[in-house]
Amino acid sequence: MTKLLEINNLDVSFLNKGENFKAVDSVSFSIEEGKTMALVGESGSGKSVTALSILQLLPYPLASHSSRSSIKIKGKEILGIESKKLRDIRGNSVSMIFQEPMTSLNPFKKIGSQIKESLIVHNKTPKIEANLVSLSLLEMVKILNPKIVLNSYPHQLSGGQRQRVMIAMALVNKPELLIADEPTTALDVTVEKKLLELLLDLQKTLGMSILFITHDLNIVQNFAENVCVMKEGVIVERGKVEQVFKFPEHPYTKKLLDSIPKAKKIIKSKANILLEAKGINIKYIYKRKFIPRKNFYQHAVKNMDIKIFSGSTTGLIGESGSGKSSLARALVGLENSKGKIIFRNTDLDELSFKEKKFVKKDLQIVFQDPFGSLSPRMTISEIIGEGLKVHYPDLDSDQRNFRILKAL
């Protein structure tokens, strides 16, 4: 079969404090038309840097490639080509979907506007036609209520819906190669499965190739034909997925395969109830600006009861939009809800603002999207130290720094 993508001797270096740090070293692989290649490795192994090099989205001139590096699409060299030709390749020949949709989607623009933008820029599509195409793209990626989604902002959608929107945007101009950079990492298992099935269906329909970047070997086994395993910027093993999984040769590949989680025996908890929610209801109101002006409601959580025991882990499973995150936010006081939330035998609704502040020290949440949670204007030390300043105001600077380093 014809090779769609060919990468040979790709080197990527980053300039840091006057010194060059080599992030990718002599990486070579190819992807045939209509096939899927998985690029696997731990965080920092060079997977994403390799992918970003294809579309030349690295922070040049801080990033650089050696003179021997080569990236070809259908036999034509694209590394270092002029910006106008590169723009034609981006979105037309090659598209990319990223790990964090919230950092890729414009929070100030409605979904419809963002999808139409690519149609108008690349294809000069008239606005009325662009509206229809945008709707059909959302239908293609199997989004429920596509008309409502077109008129929504990114924050109003669930993680799975946002990722489907990203896929729709990537498919606007029917690319020959789709680069998927850990697109399911932040999603639950049921949504992940549906999205992978969707990508396979779209691949068959559109005949495109896929470069799938992941650290999850379970996905690779059922999704790709070929796999390359990366470690510290170097490909340490490559081959057919079945061959690599059955007969791994490199110690790192064996380590990755051994790290696949195994099921544990369930032990009934005898501990005390730490957190209990009774009859939790959460509703969202959506206001229409145009006729008819009648508002509509989404009942995100309906009469939910849950108990979490001291020292135990409780799994809350469900598809995207099922209300998991809404309930979690309500439990820590970040979402308005009706019902009772009892923490350490105390009804949180009966506490004053000051009393709730002390409770929050022991009732914390880790969000789905780190980029959306971490302020880009603060250092890591400032972000971690902020909570210490609020809850432990008597700590001096040295004591705070000690706790920050210990936490890291």
One Martini backbone bead per residue (centre of mass of N, CA, C, O) as a GRO file, in nm:
protein
  408
    1MET     BB    1   0.101   0.033   0.012
    2THR     BB    2   0.066   0.362   0.045
    3LYS     BB    3   0.248   0.619   0.175
    4LEU     BB    4   0.153   0.893   0.361
    5LEU     BB    5   0.363   0.876   0.604
    6GLU     BB    6   0.709   1.006   0.649
    7ILE     BB    7   0.959   0.941   0.898
    8ASN     BB    8   1.304   1.071   0.919
    9ASN     BB    9   1.529   1.142   1.148
   10LEU     BB   10   1.390   1.279   1.393
   11ASP     BB   11   1.475   1.592   1.537
   12VAL     BB   12   1.435   1.747   1.872
   13SER     BB   13   1.504   2.075   1.996
   14PHE     BB   14   1.556   2.273   2.300
   15LEU     BB   15   1.588   2.593   2.420
   16ASN     BB   16   1.765   2.616   2.749
   17LYS     BB   17   1.958   2.832   2.886
   18GLY     BB   18   2.158   2.797   2.618
   19GLU     BB   19   2.054   2.498   2.585
   20ASN     BB   20   2.024   2.185   2.429
   21PHE     BB   21   1.731   1.981   2.422
   22LYS     BB   22   1.666   1.642   2.353
   23ALA     BB   23   1.344   1.500   2.276
   24VAL     BB   24   1.418   1.387   1.981
   25ASP     BB   25   1.569   1.072   1.841
   26SER     BB   26   1.568   0.935   1.547
   27VAL     BB   27   1.276   0.924   1.419
   28SER     BB   28   1.105   0.637   1.257
   29PHE     BB   29   0.811   0.629   1.037
   30SER     BB   30   0.505   0.482   0.896
   31ILE     BB   31   0.190   0.546   0.706
   32GLU     BB   32  -0.069   0.406   0.569
   33GLU     BB   33  -0.336   0.401   0.393
   34GLY     BB   34  -0.600   0.350   0.624
   35LYS     BB   35  -0.419   0.345   0.879
   36THR     BB   36  -0.299   0.254   1.218
   37MET     BB   37  -0.089   0.434   1.445
   38ALA     BB   38   0.082   0.373   1.748
   39LEU     BB   39   0.199   0.596   2.008
   40VAL     BB   40   0.396   0.482   2.281
   41GLY     BB   41   0.412   0.628   2.619
   42GLU     BB   42   0.523   0.812   2.847
   43SER     BB   43   0.553   1.088   3.000
   44GLY     BB   44   0.805   1.252   2.807
   45SER     BB   45   0.885   1.064   2.542
   46GLY     BB   46   0.782   1.235   2.257
   47LYS     BB   47   0.504   1.207   2.118
   48SER     BB   48   0.389   1.500   2.086
   49VAL     BB   49   0.636   1.624   1.949
   50THR     BB   50   0.617   1.450   1.698
   51ALA     BB   51   0.331   1.540   1.614
   52LEU     BB   52   0.387   1.854   1.604
   53SER     BB   53   0.599   1.835   1.373
   54ILE     BB   54   0.413   1.778   1.134
   55LEU     BB   55   0.264   2.078   1.179
   56GLN     BB   56   0.453   2.283   1.309
   57LEU     BB   57   0.372   2.353   1.650
   58LEU     BB   58   0.621   2.453   1.757
   59PRO     BB   59   0.843   2.679   1.938
   60TYR     BB   60   0.953   2.866   1.721
   61PRO     BB   61   1.306   2.877   1.767
   62LEU     BB   62   1.331   2.692   2.026
   63ALA     BB   63   1.276   2.495   1.810
   64SER     BB   64   1.449   2.212   1.642
   65HIS     BB   65   1.600   2.073   1.346
   66SER     BB   66   1.772   1.871   1.174
   67SER     BB   67   1.899   1.820   0.853
   68ARG     BB   68   1.798   1.504   0.847
   69SER     BB   69   1.517   1.573   0.876
   70SER     BB   70   1.196   1.402   0.784
   71ILE     BB   71   0.871   1.501   0.628
   72LYS     BB   72   0.618   1.311   0.455
   73ILE     BB   73   0.354   1.368   0.209
   74LYS     BB   74   0.323   1.178  -0.047
   75GLY     BB   75   0.653   1.235  -0.092
   76LYS     BB   76   0.641   1.527   0.038
   77GLU     BB   77   0.811   1.775   0.166
   78ILE     BB   78   0.727   1.967   0.487
   79LEU     BB   79   0.982   2.044   0.622
   80GLY     BB   80   1.014   2.393   0.597
   81ILE     BB   81   0.791   2.512   0.462
   82GLU     BB   82   0.597   2.741   0.369
   83SER     BB   83   0.329   2.883   0.530
   84LYS     BB   84   0.112   2.859   0.306
   85LYS     BB   85   0.144   2.550   0.256
   86LEU     BB   86   0.099   2.469   0.551
   87ARG     BB   87  -0.196   2.569   0.572
   88ASP     BB   88  -0.304   2.367   0.360
   89ILE     BB   89  -0.236   2.113   0.526
   90ARG     BB   90  -0.383   2.226   0.749
   91GLY     BB   91  -0.692   2.049   0.760
   92ASN     BB   92  -0.666   1.901   0.485
   93SER     BB   93  -0.446   1.666   0.514
   94VAL     BB   94  -0.403   1.758   0.826
   95SER     BB   95  -0.522   1.662   1.150
   96MET     BB   96  -0.601   1.763   1.501
   97ILE     BB   97  -0.642   1.611   1.823
   98PHE     BB   98  -0.670   1.686   2.158
   99GLN     BB   99  -0.661   1.626   2.496
  100GLU     BB  100  -0.772   1.938   2.554
  101PRO     BB  101  -1.049   2.100   2.460
  102MET     BB  102  -1.050   2.361   2.647
  103THR     BB  103  -0.766   2.462   2.509
  104SER     BB  104  -0.885   2.462   2.198
  105LEU     BB  105  -1.134   2.606   2.275
  106ASN     BB  106  -1.323   2.889   2.257
  107PRO     BB  107  -1.486   3.036   2.531
  108PHE     BB  108  -1.622   3.292   2.348
  109LYS     BB  109  -1.734   3.070   2.150
  110LYS     BB  110  -1.937   2.911   1.967
  111ILE     BB  111  -1.942   2.614   1.816
  112GLY     BB  112  -2.045   2.702   1.537
  113SER     BB  113  -1.824   2.921   1.485
  114GLN     BB  114  -1.576   2.724   1.499
  115ILE     BB  115  -1.654   2.541   1.263
  116LYS     BB  116  -1.701   2.761   1.039
  117GLU     BB  117  -1.420   2.886   1.022
  118SER     BB  118  -1.282   2.658   0.857
  119LEU     BB  119  -1.473   2.665   0.613
  120ILE     BB  120  -1.421   2.964   0.535
  121VAL     BB  121  -1.108   2.967   0.518
  122HIS     BB  122  -1.058   2.705   0.328
  123ASN     BB  123  -1.350   2.704   0.135
  124LYS     BB  124  -1.541   2.954   0.114
  125THR     BB  125  -1.799   2.913   0.269
  126PRO     BB  126  -2.101   2.989   0.300
  127LYS     BB  127  -2.280   3.054   0.581
  128ILE     BB  128  -2.532   2.880   0.530
  129GLU     BB  129  -2.375   2.623   0.451
  130ALA     BB  130  -2.202   2.608   0.711
  131ASN     BB  131  -2.436   2.543   0.899
  132LEU     BB  132  -2.511   2.268   0.769
  133VAL     BB  133  -2.233   2.134   0.793
  134SER     BB  134  -2.205   2.157   1.100
  135LEU     BB  135  -2.451   1.981   1.163
  136SER     BB  136  -2.354   1.724   1.008
  137LEU     BB  137  -2.095   1.682   1.178
  138LEU     BB  138  -2.237   1.634   1.450
  139GLU     BB  139  -2.394   1.391   1.344
  140MET     BB  140  -2.146   1.218   1.263
  141VAL     BB  141  -2.042   1.227   1.584
  142LYS     BB  142  -2.299   1.169   1.762
  143ILE     BB  143  -2.463   1.418   1.863
  144LEU     BB  144  -2.676   1.530   2.080
  145ASN     BB  145  -2.843   1.793   2.004
  146PRO     BB  146  -2.692   1.977   1.773
  147LYS     BB  147  -2.838   2.254   1.784
  148ILE     BB  148  -2.763   2.318   2.077
  149VAL     BB  149  -2.454   2.289   2.051
  150LEU     BB  150  -2.407   2.517   1.841
  151ASN     BB  151  -2.533   2.727   2.079
  152SER     BB  152  -2.281   2.659   2.252
  153TYR     BB  153  -2.052   2.652   2.498
  154PRO     BB  154  -1.796   2.466   2.609
  155HIS     BB  155  -1.884   2.471   2.925
  156GLN     BB  156  -2.179   2.332   2.848
  157LEU     BB  157  -2.015   2.076   2.808
  158SER     BB  158  -1.903   1.780   2.799
  159GLY     BB  159  -1.622   1.603   2.751
  160GLY     BB  160  -1.736   1.424   2.519
  161GLN     BB  161  -1.858   1.654   2.351
  162ARG     BB  162  -1.598   1.816   2.306
  163GLN     BB  163  -1.447   1.588   2.156
  164ARG     BB  164  -1.650   1.566   1.923
  165VAL     BB  165  -1.608   1.853   1.826
  166MET     BB  166  -1.307   1.817   1.756
  167ILE     BB  167  -1.357   1.603   1.543
  168ALA     BB  168  -1.537   1.772   1.360
  169MET     BB  169  -1.322   1.992   1.303
  170ALA     BB  170  -1.107   1.792   1.182
  171LEU     BB  171  -1.331   1.697   0.942
  172VAL     BB  172  -1.413   1.935   0.761
  173ASN     BB  173  -1.172   1.861   0.518
  174LYS     BB  174  -1.106   1.568   0.487
  175PRO     BB  175  -0.861   1.417   0.591
  176GLU     BB  176  -0.593   1.185   0.554
  177LEU     BB  177  -0.482   1.278   0.844
  178LEU     BB  178  -0.516   1.176   1.188
  179ILE     BB  179  -0.431   1.333   1.491
  180ALA     BB  180  -0.432   1.164   1.815
  181ASP     BB  181  -0.384   1.323   2.132
  182GLU     BB  182  -0.507   1.179   2.380
  183PRO     BB  183  -0.847   1.196   2.352
  184THR     BB  184  -0.930   0.991   2.624
  185THR     BB  185  -0.798   1.057   2.903
  186ALA     BB  186  -1.050   1.249   3.032
  187LEU     BB  187  -1.231   0.996   3.004
  188ASP     BB  188  -1.452   0.772   3.030
  189VAL     BB  189  -1.493   0.448   2.941
  190THR     BB  190  -1.757   0.470   2.776
  191VAL     BB  191  -1.669   0.713   2.602
  192GLU     BB  192  -1.411   0.596   2.492
  193LYS     BB  193  -1.540   0.364   2.334
  194LYS     BB  194  -1.720   0.542   2.150
  195LEU     BB  195  -1.488   0.711   2.024
  196LEU     BB  196  -1.331   0.477   1.898
  197GLU     BB  197  -1.563   0.376   1.723
  198LEU     BB  198  -1.596   0.640   1.571
  199LEU     BB  199  -1.313   0.653   1.442
  200LEU     BB  200  -1.341   0.385   1.286
  201ASP     BB  201  -1.589   0.467   1.120
  202LEU     BB  202  -1.459   0.721   0.989
  203GLN     BB  203  -1.226   0.575   0.855
  204LYS     BB  204  -1.401   0.402   0.665
  205THR     BB  205  -1.562   0.636   0.532
  206LEU     BB  206  -1.290   0.831   0.460
  207GLY     BB  207  -1.000   0.678   0.442
  208MET     BB  208  -0.818   0.736   0.681
  209SER     BB  209  -0.551   0.812   0.872
  210ILE     BB  210  -0.391   0.717   1.198
  211LEU     BB  211  -0.243   0.892   1.474
  212PHE     BB  212  -0.201   0.732   1.790
  213ILE     BB  213  -0.178   0.878   2.110
  214THR     BB  214  -0.050   0.686   2.396
  215HIS     BB  215  -0.046   0.504   2.730
  216ASP     BB  216  -0.276   0.292   2.647
  217LEU     BB  217  -0.273  -0.046   2.578
  218ASN     BB  218  -0.574  -0.122   2.559
  219ILE     BB  219  -0.633   0.048   2.310
  220VAL     BB  220  -0.428  -0.060   2.102
  221GLN     BB  221  -0.529  -0.358   2.075
  222ASN     BB  222  -0.825  -0.241   1.938
  223PHE     BB  223  -0.714  -0.003   1.715
  224ALA     BB  224  -0.437  -0.102   1.597
  225GLU     BB  225  -0.186  -0.233   1.377
  226ASN     BB  226   0.044  -0.040   1.476
  227VAL     BB  227   0.356   0.002   1.678
  228CYS     BB  228   0.522   0.252   1.886
  229VAL     BB  229   0.783   0.267   2.127
  230MET     BB  230   0.852   0.520   2.370
  231LYS     BB  231   1.177   0.650   2.509
  232GLU     BB  232   1.337   0.926   2.555
  233GLY     BB  233   1.294   0.996   2.226
  234VAL     BB  234   1.283   0.680   2.158
  235ILE     BB  235   1.253   0.402   1.959
  236VAL     BB  236   1.238   0.067   2.103
  237GLU     BB  237   0.966  -0.034   1.948
  238ARG     BB  238   0.825  -0.234   1.672
  239GLY     BB  239   0.502  -0.324   1.514
  240LYS     BB  240   0.278  -0.539   1.540
  241VAL     BB  241   0.055  -0.556   1.782
  242GLU     BB  242   0.043  -0.864   1.829
  243GLN     BB  243   0.350  -0.908   1.847
  244VAL     BB  244   0.420  -0.709   2.081
  245PHE     BB  245   0.223  -0.835   2.293
  246LYS     BB  246   0.331  -1.136   2.282
  247PHE     BB  247   0.659  -1.042   2.191
  248PRO     BB  248   0.835  -0.872   2.376
  249GLU     BB  249   1.170  -0.723   2.389
  250HIS     BB  250   1.167  -0.475   2.550
  251PRO     BB  251   1.174  -0.386   2.879
  252TYR     BB  252   0.971  -0.147   2.854
  253THR     BB  253   0.739  -0.300   2.722
  254LYS     BB  254   0.709  -0.506   2.950
  255LYS     BB  255   0.642  -0.294   3.166
  256LEU     BB  256   0.383  -0.186   3.036
  257LEU     BB  257   0.230  -0.458   3.031
  258ASP     BB  258   0.254  -0.505   3.348
  259SER     BB  259   0.083  -0.224   3.417
  260ILE     BB  260  -0.176  -0.346   3.373
  261PRO     BB  261  -0.456  -0.354   3.527
  262LYS     BB  262  -0.591  -0.543   3.791
  263ALA     BB  263  -0.821  -0.706   3.946
  264LYS     BB  264  -0.988  -0.676   4.256
  265LYS     BB  265  -1.091  -0.773   4.547
  266ILE     BB  266  -1.386  -0.740   4.714
  267ILE     BB  267  -1.428  -0.543   5.015
  268LYS     BB  268  -1.613  -0.497   5.276
  269SER     BB  269  -1.699  -0.225   5.454
  270LYS     BB  270  -1.640  -0.118   5.820
  271ALA     BB  271  -1.655   0.170   5.808
  272ASN     BB  272  -1.722   0.485   5.839
  273ILE     BB  273  -1.909   0.748   5.752
  274LEU     BB  274  -1.799   1.040   5.586
  275LEU     BB  275  -1.989   1.064   5.320
  276GLU     BB  276  -2.328   1.197   5.257
  277ALA     BB  277  -2.594   1.162   5.016
  278LYS     BB  278  -2.936   1.305   4.990
  279GLY     BB  279  -3.141   1.374   4.743
  280ILE     BB  280  -2.994   1.477   4.486
  281ASN     BB  281  -3.045   1.791   4.301
  282ILE     BB  282  -2.980   1.899   3.953
  283LYS     BB  283  -3.021   2.211   3.773
  284TYR     BB  284  -3.035   2.349   3.443
  285ILE     BB  285  -3.043   2.668   3.286
  286TYR     BB  286  -3.171   2.766   2.961
  287LYS     BB  287  -3.149   3.054   2.762
  288ARG     BB  288  -3.340   3.218   2.532
  289LYS     BB  289  -3.303   3.481   2.287
  290PHE     BB  290  -3.516   3.360   2.108
  291ILE     BB  291  -3.772   3.261   1.937
  292PRO     BB  292  -3.861   3.108   2.182
  293ARG     BB  293  -3.810   3.229   2.530
  294LYS     BB  294  -3.821   2.967   2.657
  295ASN     BB  295  -3.702   2.791   2.899
  296PHE     BB  296  -3.468   2.524   2.972
  297TYR     BB  297  -3.414   2.199   3.125
  298GLN     BB  298  -3.160   2.016   3.317
  299HIS     BB  299  -3.153   1.700   3.478
  300ALA     BB  300  -2.859   1.591   3.605
  301VAL     BB  301  -2.972   1.520   3.906
  302LYS     BB  302  -3.162   1.239   4.059
  303ASN     BB  303  -3.204   1.141   4.362
  304MET     BB  304  -2.916   1.114   4.501
  305ASP     BB  305  -2.730   0.844   4.655
  306ILE     BB  306  -2.437   0.845   4.883
  307LYS     BB  307  -2.150   0.652   5.011
  308ILE     BB  308  -1.852   0.731   5.207
  309PHE     BB  309  -1.579   0.572   5.337
  310SER     BB  310  -1.333   0.542   5.539
  311GLY     BB  311  -1.051   0.463   5.345
  312SER     BB  312  -1.210   0.461   5.074
  313THR     BB  313  -1.321   0.363   4.740
  314THR     BB  314  -1.543   0.528   4.509
  315GLY     BB  315  -1.717   0.444   4.222
  316LEU     BB  316  -1.820   0.664   3.945
  317ILE     BB  317  -2.029   0.555   3.681
  318GLY     BB  318  -2.052   0.699   3.344
  319GLU     BB  319  -2.151   0.873   3.106
  320SER     BB  320  -2.156   1.139   2.933
  321GLY     BB  321  -2.383   1.344   3.113
  322SER     BB  322  -2.483   1.175   3.386
  323GLY     BB  323  -2.362   1.354   3.662
  324LYS     BB  324  -2.087   1.315   3.804
  325SER     BB  325  -1.959   1.603   3.818
  326SER     BB  326  -2.198   1.744   3.948
  327LEU     BB  327  -2.188   1.584   4.211
  328ALA     BB  328  -1.896   1.646   4.292
  329ARG     BB  329  -1.936   1.955   4.309
  330ALA     BB  330  -2.159   1.944   4.526
  331LEU     BB  331  -1.992   1.805   4.758
  332VAL     BB  332  -1.786   2.079   4.753
  333GLY     BB  333  -1.970   2.347   4.680
  334LEU     BB  334  -1.978   2.407   4.335
  335GLU     BB  335  -2.294   2.328   4.342
  336ASN     BB  336  -2.616   2.363   4.306
  337SER     BB  337  -2.840   2.205   4.547
  338LYS     BB  338  -3.063   1.943   4.644
  339GLY     BB  339  -3.031   1.836   4.970
  340LYS     BB  340  -2.806   1.619   5.148
  341ILE     BB  341  -2.482   1.699   5.303
  342ILE     BB  342  -2.270   1.472   5.488
  343PHE     BB  343  -1.992   1.560   5.708
  344ARG     BB  344  -1.910   1.423   5.982
  345ASN     BB  345  -2.221   1.446   6.082
  346THR     BB  346  -2.257   1.715   5.898
  347ASP     BB  347  -2.457   1.961   5.779
  348LEU     BB  348  -2.355   2.188   5.544
  349ASP     BB  349  -2.612   2.385   5.544
  350GLU     BB  350  -2.563   2.463   5.866
  351LEU     BB  351  -2.325   2.624   5.785
  352SER     BB  352  -2.114   2.861   5.777
  353PHE     BB  353  -1.884   3.011   5.590
  354LYS     BB  354  -1.651   2.969   5.794
  355GLU     BB  355  -1.705   2.665   5.848
  356LYS     BB  356  -1.673   2.570   5.550
  357LYS     BB  357  -1.376   2.646   5.522
  358PHE     BB  358  -1.271   2.418   5.716
  359VAL     BB  359  -1.392   2.177   5.559
  360LYS     BB  360  -1.241   2.216   5.278
  361LYS     BB  361  -0.966   2.110   5.379
  362ASP     BB  362  -1.112   1.796   5.384
  363LEU     BB  363  -1.265   1.876   5.092
  364GLN     BB  364  -1.155   1.763   4.788
  365ILE     BB  365  -1.061   1.834   4.435
  366VAL     BB  366  -1.003   1.679   4.115
  367PHE     BB  367  -0.974   1.768   3.799
  368GLN     BB  368  -0.988   1.687   3.465
  369ASP     BB  369  -0.848   1.978   3.386
  370PRO     BB  370  -0.549   2.119   3.442
  371PHE     BB  371  -0.557   2.374   3.256
  372GLY     BB  372  -0.832   2.478   3.394
  373SER     BB  373  -0.697   2.490   3.701
  374LEU     BB  374  -0.433   2.627   3.613
  375SER     BB  375  -0.264   2.910   3.638
  376PRO     BB  376  -0.068   3.081   3.396
  377ARG     BB  377   0.021   3.325   3.619
  378MET     BB  378   0.134   3.089   3.798
  379THR     BB  379   0.315   2.917   3.997
  380ILE     BB  380   0.334   2.621   4.151
  381SER     BB  381   0.396   2.741   4.428
  382GLU     BB  382   0.152   2.940   4.435
  383ILE     BB  383  -0.076   2.735   4.401
  384ILE     BB  384  -0.015   2.557   4.650
  385GLY     BB  385   0.019   2.800   4.862
  386GLU     BB  386  -0.268   2.918   4.868
  387GLY     BB  387  -0.401   2.706   5.058
  388LEU     BB  388  -0.207   2.756   5.298
  389LYS     BB  389  -0.283   3.055   5.345
  390VAL     BB  390  -0.581   2.999   5.417
  391HIS     BB  391  -0.548   2.742   5.634
  392TYR     BB  392  -0.225   2.844   5.715
  393PRO     BB  393  -0.142   3.156   5.819
  394ASP     BB  394   0.107   3.091   6.032
  395LEU     BB  395   0.289   3.033   5.815
  396ASP     BB  396   0.584   3.063   5.691
  397SER     BB  397   0.772   3.060   5.414
  398ASP     BB  398   0.946   2.807   5.486
  399GLN     BB  399   0.710   2.621   5.571
  400ARG     BB  400   0.564   2.632   5.303
  401ASN     BB  401   0.792   2.527   5.120
  402PHE     BB  402   0.819   2.255   5.259
  403ARG     BB  403   0.528   2.156   5.192
  404ILE     BB  404   0.546   2.183   4.888
  405LEU     BB  405   0.785   1.985   4.843
  406LYS     BB  406   0.646   1.744   4.980
  407ALA     BB  407   0.405   1.729   4.784
  408LEU     BB  408   0.596   1.696   4.522
   0.00000   0.00000   0.00000
